[in-house]
PDB file of C-alpha atoms in Angstrom:
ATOM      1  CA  UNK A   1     -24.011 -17.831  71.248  1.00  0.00           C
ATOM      2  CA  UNK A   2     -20.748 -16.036  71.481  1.00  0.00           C
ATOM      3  CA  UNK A   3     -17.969 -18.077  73.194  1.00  0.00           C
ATOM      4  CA  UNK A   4     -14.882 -16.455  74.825  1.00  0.00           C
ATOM      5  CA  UNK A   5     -12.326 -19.651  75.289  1.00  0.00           C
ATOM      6  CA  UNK A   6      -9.280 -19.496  77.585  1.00  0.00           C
ATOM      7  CA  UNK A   7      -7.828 -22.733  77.510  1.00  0.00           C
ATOM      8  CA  UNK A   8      -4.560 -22.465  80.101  1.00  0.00           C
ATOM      9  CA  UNK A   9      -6.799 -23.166  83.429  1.00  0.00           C
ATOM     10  CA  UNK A  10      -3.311 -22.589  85.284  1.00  0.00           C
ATOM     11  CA  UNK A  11      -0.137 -20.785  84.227  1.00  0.00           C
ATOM     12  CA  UNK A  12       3.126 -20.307  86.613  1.00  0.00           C
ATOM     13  CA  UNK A  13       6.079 -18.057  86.181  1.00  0.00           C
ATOM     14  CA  UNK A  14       8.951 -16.663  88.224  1.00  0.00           C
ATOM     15  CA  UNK A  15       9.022 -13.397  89.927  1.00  0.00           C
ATOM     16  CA  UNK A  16      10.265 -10.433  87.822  1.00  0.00           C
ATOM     17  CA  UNK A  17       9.733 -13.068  84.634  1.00  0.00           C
ATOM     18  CA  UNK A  18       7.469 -12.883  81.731  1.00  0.00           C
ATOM     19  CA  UNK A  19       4.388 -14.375  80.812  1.00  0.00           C
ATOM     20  CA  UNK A  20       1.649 -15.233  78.477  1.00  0.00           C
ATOM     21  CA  UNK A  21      -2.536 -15.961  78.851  1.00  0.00           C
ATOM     22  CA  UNK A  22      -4.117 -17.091  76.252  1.00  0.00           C
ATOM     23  CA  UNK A  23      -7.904 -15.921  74.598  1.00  0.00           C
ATOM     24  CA  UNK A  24      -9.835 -16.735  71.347  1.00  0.00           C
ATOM     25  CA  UNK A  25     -13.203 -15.844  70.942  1.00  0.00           C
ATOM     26  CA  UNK A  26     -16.115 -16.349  68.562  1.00  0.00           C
ATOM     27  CA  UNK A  27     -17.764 -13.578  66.756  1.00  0.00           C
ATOM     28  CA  UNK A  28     -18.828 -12.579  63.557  1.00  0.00           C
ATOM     29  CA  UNK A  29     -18.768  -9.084  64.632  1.00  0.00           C
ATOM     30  CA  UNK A  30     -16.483  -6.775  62.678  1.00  0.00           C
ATOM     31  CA  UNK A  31     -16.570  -3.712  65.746  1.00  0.00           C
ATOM     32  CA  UNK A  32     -16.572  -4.991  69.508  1.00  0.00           C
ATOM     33  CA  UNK A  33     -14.471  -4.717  72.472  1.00  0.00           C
ATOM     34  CA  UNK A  34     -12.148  -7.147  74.881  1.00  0.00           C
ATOM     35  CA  UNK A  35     -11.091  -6.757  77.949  1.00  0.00           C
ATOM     36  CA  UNK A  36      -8.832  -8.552  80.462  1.00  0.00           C
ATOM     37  CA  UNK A  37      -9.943  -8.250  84.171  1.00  0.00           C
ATOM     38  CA  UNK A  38      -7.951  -9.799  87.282  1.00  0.00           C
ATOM     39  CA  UNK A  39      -9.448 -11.546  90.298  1.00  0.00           C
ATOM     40  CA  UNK A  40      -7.450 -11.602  93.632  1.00  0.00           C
ATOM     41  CA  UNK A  41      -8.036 -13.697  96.104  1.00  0.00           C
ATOM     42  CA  UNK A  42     -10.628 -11.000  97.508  1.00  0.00           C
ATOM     43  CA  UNK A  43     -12.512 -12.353  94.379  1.00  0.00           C
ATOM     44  CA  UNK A  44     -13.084  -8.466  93.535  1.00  0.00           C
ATOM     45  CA  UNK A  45     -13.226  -7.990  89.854  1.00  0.00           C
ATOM     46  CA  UNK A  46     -10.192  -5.361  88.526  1.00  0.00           C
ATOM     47  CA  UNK A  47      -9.904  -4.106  84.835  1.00  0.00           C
ATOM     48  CA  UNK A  48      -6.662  -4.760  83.537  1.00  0.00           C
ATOM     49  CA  UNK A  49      -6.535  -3.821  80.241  1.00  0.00           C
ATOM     50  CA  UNK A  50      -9.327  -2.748  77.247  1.00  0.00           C
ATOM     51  CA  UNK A  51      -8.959  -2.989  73.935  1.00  0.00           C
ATOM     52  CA  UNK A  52     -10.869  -1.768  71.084  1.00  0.00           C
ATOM     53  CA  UNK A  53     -11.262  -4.335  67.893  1.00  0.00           C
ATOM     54  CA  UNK A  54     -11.356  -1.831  65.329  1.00  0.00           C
ATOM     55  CA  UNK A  55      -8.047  -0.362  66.717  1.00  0.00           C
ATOM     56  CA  UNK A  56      -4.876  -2.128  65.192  1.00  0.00           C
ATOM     57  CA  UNK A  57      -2.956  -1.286  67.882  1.00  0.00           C
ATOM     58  CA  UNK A  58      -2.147  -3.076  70.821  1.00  0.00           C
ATOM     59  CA  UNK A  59      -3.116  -1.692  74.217  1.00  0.00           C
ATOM     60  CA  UNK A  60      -0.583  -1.110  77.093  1.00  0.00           C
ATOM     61  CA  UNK A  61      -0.862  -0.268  80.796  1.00  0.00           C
ATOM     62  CA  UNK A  62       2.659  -0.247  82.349  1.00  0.00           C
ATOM     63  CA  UNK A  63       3.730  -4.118  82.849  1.00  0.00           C
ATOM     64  CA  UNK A  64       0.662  -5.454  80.701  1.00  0.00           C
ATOM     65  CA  UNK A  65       0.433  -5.429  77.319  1.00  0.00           C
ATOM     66  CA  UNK A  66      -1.989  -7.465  74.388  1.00  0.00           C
ATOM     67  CA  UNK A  67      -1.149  -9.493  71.380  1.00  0.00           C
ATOM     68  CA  UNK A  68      -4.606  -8.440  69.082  1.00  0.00           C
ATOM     69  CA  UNK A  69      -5.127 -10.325  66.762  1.00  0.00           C
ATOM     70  CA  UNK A  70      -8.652  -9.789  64.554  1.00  0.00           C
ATOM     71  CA  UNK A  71      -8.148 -12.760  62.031  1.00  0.00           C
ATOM     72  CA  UNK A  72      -7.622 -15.113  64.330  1.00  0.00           C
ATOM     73  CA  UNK A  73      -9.606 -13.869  66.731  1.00  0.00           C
ATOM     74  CA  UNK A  74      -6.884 -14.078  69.360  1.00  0.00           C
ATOM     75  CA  UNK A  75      -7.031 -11.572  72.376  1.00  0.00           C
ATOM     76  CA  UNK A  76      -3.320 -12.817  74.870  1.00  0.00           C
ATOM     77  CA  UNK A  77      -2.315 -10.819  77.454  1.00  0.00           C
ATOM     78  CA  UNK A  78       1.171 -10.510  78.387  1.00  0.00           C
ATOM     79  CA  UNK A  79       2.707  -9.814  81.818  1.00  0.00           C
ATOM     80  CA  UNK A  80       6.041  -8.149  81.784  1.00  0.00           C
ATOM     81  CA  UNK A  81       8.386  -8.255  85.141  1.00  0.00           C
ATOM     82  CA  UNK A  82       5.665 -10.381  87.179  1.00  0.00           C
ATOM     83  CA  UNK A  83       5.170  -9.441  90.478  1.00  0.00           C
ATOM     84  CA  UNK A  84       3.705 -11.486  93.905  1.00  0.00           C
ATOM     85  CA  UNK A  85       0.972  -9.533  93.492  1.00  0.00           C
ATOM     86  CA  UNK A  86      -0.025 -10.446  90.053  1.00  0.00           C
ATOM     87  CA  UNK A  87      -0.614 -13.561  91.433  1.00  0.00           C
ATOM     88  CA  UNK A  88      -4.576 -14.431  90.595  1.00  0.00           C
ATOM     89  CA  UNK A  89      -7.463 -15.386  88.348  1.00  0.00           C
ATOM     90  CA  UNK A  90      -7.226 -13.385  85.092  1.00  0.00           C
ATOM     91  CA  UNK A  91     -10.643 -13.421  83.025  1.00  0.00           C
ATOM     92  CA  UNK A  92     -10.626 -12.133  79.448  1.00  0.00           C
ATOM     93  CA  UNK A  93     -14.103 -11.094  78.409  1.00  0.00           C
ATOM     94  CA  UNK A  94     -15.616  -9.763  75.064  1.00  0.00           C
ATOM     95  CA  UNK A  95     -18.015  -7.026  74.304  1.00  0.00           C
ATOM     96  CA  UNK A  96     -21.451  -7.962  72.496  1.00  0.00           C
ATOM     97  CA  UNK A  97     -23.471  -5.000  72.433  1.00  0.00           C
ATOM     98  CA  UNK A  98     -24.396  -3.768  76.320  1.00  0.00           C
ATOM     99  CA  UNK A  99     -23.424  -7.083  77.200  1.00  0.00           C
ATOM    100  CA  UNK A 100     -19.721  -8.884  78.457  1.00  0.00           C
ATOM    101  CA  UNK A 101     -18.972 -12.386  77.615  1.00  0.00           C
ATOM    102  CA  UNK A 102     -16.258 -14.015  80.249  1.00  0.00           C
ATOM    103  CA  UNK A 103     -14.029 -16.696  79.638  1.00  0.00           C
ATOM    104  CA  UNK A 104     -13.450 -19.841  82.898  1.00  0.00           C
ATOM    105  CA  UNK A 105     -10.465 -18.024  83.409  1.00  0.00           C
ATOM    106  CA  UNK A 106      -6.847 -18.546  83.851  1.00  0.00           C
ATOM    107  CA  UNK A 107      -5.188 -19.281  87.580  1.00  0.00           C
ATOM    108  CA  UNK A 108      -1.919 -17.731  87.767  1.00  0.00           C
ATOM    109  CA  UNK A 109       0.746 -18.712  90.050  1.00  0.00           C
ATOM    110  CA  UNK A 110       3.893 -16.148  90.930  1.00  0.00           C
ATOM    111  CA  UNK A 111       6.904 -18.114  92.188  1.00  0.00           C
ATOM    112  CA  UNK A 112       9.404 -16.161  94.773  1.00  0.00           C
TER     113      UNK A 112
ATOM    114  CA  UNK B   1     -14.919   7.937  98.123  1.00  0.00           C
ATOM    115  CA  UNK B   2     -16.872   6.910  94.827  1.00  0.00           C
ATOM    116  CA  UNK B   3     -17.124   2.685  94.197  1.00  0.00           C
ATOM    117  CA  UNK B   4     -19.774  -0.204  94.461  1.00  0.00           C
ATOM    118  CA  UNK B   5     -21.011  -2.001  97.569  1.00  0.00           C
ATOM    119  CA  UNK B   6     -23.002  -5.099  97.688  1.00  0.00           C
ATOM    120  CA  UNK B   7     -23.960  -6.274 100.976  1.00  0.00           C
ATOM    121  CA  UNK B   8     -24.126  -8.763 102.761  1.00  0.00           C
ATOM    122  CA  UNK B   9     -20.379 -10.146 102.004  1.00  0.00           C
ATOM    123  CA  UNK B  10     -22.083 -13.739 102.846  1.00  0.00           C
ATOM    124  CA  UNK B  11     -25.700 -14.595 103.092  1.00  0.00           C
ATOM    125  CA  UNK B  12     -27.461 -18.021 103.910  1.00  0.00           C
ATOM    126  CA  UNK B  13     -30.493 -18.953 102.976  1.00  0.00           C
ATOM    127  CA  UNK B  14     -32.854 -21.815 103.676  1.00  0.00           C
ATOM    128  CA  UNK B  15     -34.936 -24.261 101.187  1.00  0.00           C
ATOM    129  CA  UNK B  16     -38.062 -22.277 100.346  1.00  0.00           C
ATOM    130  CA  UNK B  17     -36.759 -19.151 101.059  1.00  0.00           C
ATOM    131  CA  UNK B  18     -36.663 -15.760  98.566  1.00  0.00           C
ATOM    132  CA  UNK B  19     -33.413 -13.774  99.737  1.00  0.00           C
ATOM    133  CA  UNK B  20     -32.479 -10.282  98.498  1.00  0.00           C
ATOM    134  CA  UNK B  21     -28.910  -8.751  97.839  1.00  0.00           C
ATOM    135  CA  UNK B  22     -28.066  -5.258  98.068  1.00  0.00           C
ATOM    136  CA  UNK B  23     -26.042  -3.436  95.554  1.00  0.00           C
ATOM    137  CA  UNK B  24     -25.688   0.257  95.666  1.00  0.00           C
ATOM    138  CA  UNK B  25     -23.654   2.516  93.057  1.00  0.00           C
ATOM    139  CA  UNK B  26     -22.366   6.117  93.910  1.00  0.00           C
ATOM    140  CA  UNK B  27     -20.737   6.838  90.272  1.00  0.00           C
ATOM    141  CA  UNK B  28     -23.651   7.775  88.622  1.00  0.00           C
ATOM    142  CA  UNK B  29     -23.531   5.070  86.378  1.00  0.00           C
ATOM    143  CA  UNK B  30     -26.530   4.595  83.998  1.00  0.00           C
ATOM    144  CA  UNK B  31     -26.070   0.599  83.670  1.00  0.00           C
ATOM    145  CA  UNK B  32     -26.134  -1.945  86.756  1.00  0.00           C
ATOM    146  CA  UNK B  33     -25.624  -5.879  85.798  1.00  0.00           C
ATOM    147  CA  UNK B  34     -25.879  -8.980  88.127  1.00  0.00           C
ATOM    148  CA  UNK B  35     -23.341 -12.124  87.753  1.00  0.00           C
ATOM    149  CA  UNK B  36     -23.294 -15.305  89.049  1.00  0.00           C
ATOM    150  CA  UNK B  37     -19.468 -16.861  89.040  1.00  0.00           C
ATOM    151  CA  UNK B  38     -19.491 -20.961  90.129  1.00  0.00           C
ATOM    152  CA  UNK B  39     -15.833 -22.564  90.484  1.00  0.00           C
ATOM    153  CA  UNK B  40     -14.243 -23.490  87.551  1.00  0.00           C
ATOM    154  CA  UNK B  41     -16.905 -21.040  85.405  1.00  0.00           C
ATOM    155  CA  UNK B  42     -16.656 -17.604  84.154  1.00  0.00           C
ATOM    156  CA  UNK B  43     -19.362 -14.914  84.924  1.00  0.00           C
ATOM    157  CA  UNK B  44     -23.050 -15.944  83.983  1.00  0.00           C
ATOM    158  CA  UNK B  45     -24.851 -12.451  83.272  1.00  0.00           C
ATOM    159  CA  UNK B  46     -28.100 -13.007  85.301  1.00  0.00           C
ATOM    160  CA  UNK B  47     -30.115  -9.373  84.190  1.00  0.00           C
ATOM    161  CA  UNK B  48     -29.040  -5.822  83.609  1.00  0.00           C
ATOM    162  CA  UNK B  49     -30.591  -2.624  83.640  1.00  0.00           C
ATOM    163  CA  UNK B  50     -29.756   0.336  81.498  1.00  0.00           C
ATOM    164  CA  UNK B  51     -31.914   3.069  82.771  1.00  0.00           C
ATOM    165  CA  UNK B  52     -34.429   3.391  85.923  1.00  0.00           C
ATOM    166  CA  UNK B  53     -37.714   1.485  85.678  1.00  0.00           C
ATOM    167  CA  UNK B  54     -36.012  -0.698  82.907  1.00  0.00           C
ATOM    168  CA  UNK B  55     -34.284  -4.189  82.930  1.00  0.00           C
ATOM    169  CA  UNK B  56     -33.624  -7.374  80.693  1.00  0.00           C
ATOM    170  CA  UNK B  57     -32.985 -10.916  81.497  1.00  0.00           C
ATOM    171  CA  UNK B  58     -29.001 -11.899  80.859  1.00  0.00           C
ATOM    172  CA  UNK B  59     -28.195 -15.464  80.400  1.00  0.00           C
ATOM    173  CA  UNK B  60     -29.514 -17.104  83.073  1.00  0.00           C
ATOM    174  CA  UNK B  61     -32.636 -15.329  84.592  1.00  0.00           C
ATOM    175  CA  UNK B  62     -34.766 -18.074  86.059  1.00  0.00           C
ATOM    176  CA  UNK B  63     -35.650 -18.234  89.482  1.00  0.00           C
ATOM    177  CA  UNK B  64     -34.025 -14.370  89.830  1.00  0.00           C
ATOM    178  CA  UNK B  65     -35.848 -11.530  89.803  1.00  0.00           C
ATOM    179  CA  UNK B  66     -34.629  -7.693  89.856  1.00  0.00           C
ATOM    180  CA  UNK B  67     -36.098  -4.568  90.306  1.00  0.00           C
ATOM    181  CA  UNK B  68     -34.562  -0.881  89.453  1.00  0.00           C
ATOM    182  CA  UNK B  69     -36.345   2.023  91.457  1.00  0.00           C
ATOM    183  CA  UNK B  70     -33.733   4.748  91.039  1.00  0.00           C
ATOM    184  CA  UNK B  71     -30.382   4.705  89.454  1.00  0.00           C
ATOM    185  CA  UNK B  72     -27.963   4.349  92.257  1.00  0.00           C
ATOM    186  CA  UNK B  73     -29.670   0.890  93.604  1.00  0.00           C
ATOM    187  CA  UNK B  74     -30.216  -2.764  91.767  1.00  0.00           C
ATOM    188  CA  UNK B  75     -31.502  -5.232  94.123  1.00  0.00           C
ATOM    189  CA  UNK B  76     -31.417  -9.094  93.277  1.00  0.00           C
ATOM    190  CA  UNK B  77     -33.759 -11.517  94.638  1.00  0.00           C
ATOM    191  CA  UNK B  78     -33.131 -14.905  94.534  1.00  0.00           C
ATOM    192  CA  UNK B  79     -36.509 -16.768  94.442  1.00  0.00           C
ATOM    193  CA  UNK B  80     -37.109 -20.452  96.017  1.00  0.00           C
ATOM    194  CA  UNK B  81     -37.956 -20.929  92.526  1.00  0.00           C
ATOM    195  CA  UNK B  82     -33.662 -21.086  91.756  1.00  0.00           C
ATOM    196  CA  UNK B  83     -32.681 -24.937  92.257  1.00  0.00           C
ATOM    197  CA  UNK B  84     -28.911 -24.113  92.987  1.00  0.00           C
ATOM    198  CA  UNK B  85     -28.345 -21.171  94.022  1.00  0.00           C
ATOM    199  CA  UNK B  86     -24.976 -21.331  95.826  1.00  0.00           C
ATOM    200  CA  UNK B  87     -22.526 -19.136  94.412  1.00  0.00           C
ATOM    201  CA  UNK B  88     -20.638 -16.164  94.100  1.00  0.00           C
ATOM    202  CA  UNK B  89     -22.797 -12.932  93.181  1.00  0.00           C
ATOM    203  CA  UNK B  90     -21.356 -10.394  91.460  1.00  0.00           C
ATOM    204  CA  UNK B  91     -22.691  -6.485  90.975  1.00  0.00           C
ATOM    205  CA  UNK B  92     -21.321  -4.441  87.935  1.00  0.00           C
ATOM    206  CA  UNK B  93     -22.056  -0.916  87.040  1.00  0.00           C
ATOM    207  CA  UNK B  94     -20.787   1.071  83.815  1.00  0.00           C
ATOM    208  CA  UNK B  95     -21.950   4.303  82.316  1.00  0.00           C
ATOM    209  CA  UNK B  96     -24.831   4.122  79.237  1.00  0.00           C
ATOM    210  CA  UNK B  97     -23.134   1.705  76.940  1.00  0.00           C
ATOM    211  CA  UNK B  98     -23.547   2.955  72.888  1.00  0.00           C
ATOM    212  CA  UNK B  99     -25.248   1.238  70.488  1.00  0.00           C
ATOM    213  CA  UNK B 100     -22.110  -0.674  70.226  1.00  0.00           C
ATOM    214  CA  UNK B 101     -21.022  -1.647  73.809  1.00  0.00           C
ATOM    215  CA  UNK B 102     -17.845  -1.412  74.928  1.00  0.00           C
ATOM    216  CA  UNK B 103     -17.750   0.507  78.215  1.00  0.00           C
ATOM    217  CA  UNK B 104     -15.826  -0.219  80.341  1.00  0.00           C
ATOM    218  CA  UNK B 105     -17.520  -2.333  83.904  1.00  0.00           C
ATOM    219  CA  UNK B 106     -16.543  -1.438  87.431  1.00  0.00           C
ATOM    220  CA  UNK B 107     -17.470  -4.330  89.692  1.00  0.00           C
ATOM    221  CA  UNK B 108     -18.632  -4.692  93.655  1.00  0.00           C
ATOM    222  CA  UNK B 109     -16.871  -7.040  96.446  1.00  0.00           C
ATOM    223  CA  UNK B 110     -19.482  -9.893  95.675  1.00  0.00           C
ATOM    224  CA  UNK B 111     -21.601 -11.749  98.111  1.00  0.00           C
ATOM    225  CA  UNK B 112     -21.327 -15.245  98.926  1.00  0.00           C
ATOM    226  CA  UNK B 113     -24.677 -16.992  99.395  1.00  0.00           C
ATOM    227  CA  UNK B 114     -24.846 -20.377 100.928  1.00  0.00           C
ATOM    228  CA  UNK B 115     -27.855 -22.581 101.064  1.00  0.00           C
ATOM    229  CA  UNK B 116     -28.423 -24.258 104.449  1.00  0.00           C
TER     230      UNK B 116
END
């Protein structure tokens, strides 16, 4: 069964600071796709970011960014300038054909 | 105003009972999926449906059942069959995935269902 692990249950970092989440995954897939999705307290589910495996480069949308790496099969997502509303659950989750495979998720804490 | 909406936003249902939620798509997405999130647990993929008439069991199909009439609608029952089934329920909705997967899922609000 494929496994998506996420092993920081909580993270905290300081307004307009920068942080780090963490996600390996298990696959012996050589094409798939990862995403990172954000969940509020309105517990609706938000894309944050989608990257492609077969794509060396990292994907970027404004303030978040990946670290990709394929070898280690290592999928982080980095928050630049953290903002109050960033504050939430953020689930990383991996592609396995039609199919999405979520991680428990990280709890992340923004401090004014 | 295109999204998802699942309805009811909390729904409680007594031992013995089947209970149905509603999740309706206006962005003419081929693919609808139903997820089950529990505290401390990712999402649980519960079934999914690629085209009308057509769905498969995710991860954790018993004591579920689904149905998938016409493309804009992808009901979930939860049958008295389902042991435990308190928990969040979540509706996703993406257009035809390729042979490969990958696109992109839009998700509903969720509905809460409570077991009295």
């Amino acid at each position: 069964a494929q496994t998506v692990t996420q092993s920081q249950p909580e993270m905290s970092v300081q307004e307009a600071e920068t942080v780090t989440l963490s996600c390996t995954y298990d696959t012996s897939e050589s094409d798939y796709y990862l995403f990172w999705y954000k969940q509020p307290p309105s517990r609706q589910m938000i894309l944050v970011i989608r990257q492609e495996a077969y794509k060396q480069q990292n994907a970027t949308e404004n303030r978040f960014s990946v670290n990709f790496q394929k070898a280690a099969k290592s999928f982080s997502l980095k928050i630049s300038d953290s903002q109050l509303g960033d504050a939430a659950m953020y689930f990383c989750a991996k592609s396995s054909g039609d199919k999405l495979t979520f991680g428990t998720g990280t709890r992340l804490a923004v401090r004014p | 105003d295109g999204g998802i909406t699942q309805s009811p936003k909390y729904l409680f249902r007594k031992e013995g009972q089947n209970v149905t939620l509603s999740c309706e798509q206006n962005l003419n997405h081929d693919a609808m999926y139903w997820y089950r999130q529990d505290p401390g647990q990712g999402l649980r993929l519960i079934y999914y449906s690629q085209i009308v008439n057509d769905f498969q069991k995710g991860d954790i199909a018993e004591g579920y059942s689904v149905s998938r009439e016409k493309k804009e609608s992808f009901p979930l029952t939860v049958t008295s069959a389902q042991k435990n089934p308190t928990a969040f329920y979540l509706c996703a909705s993406s257009i035809e995935p390729p042979p490969g997967g990958g696109e992109t899922q839009y998700f509903g609000p969720g509905t809460r269902l409570l077991v009295l």
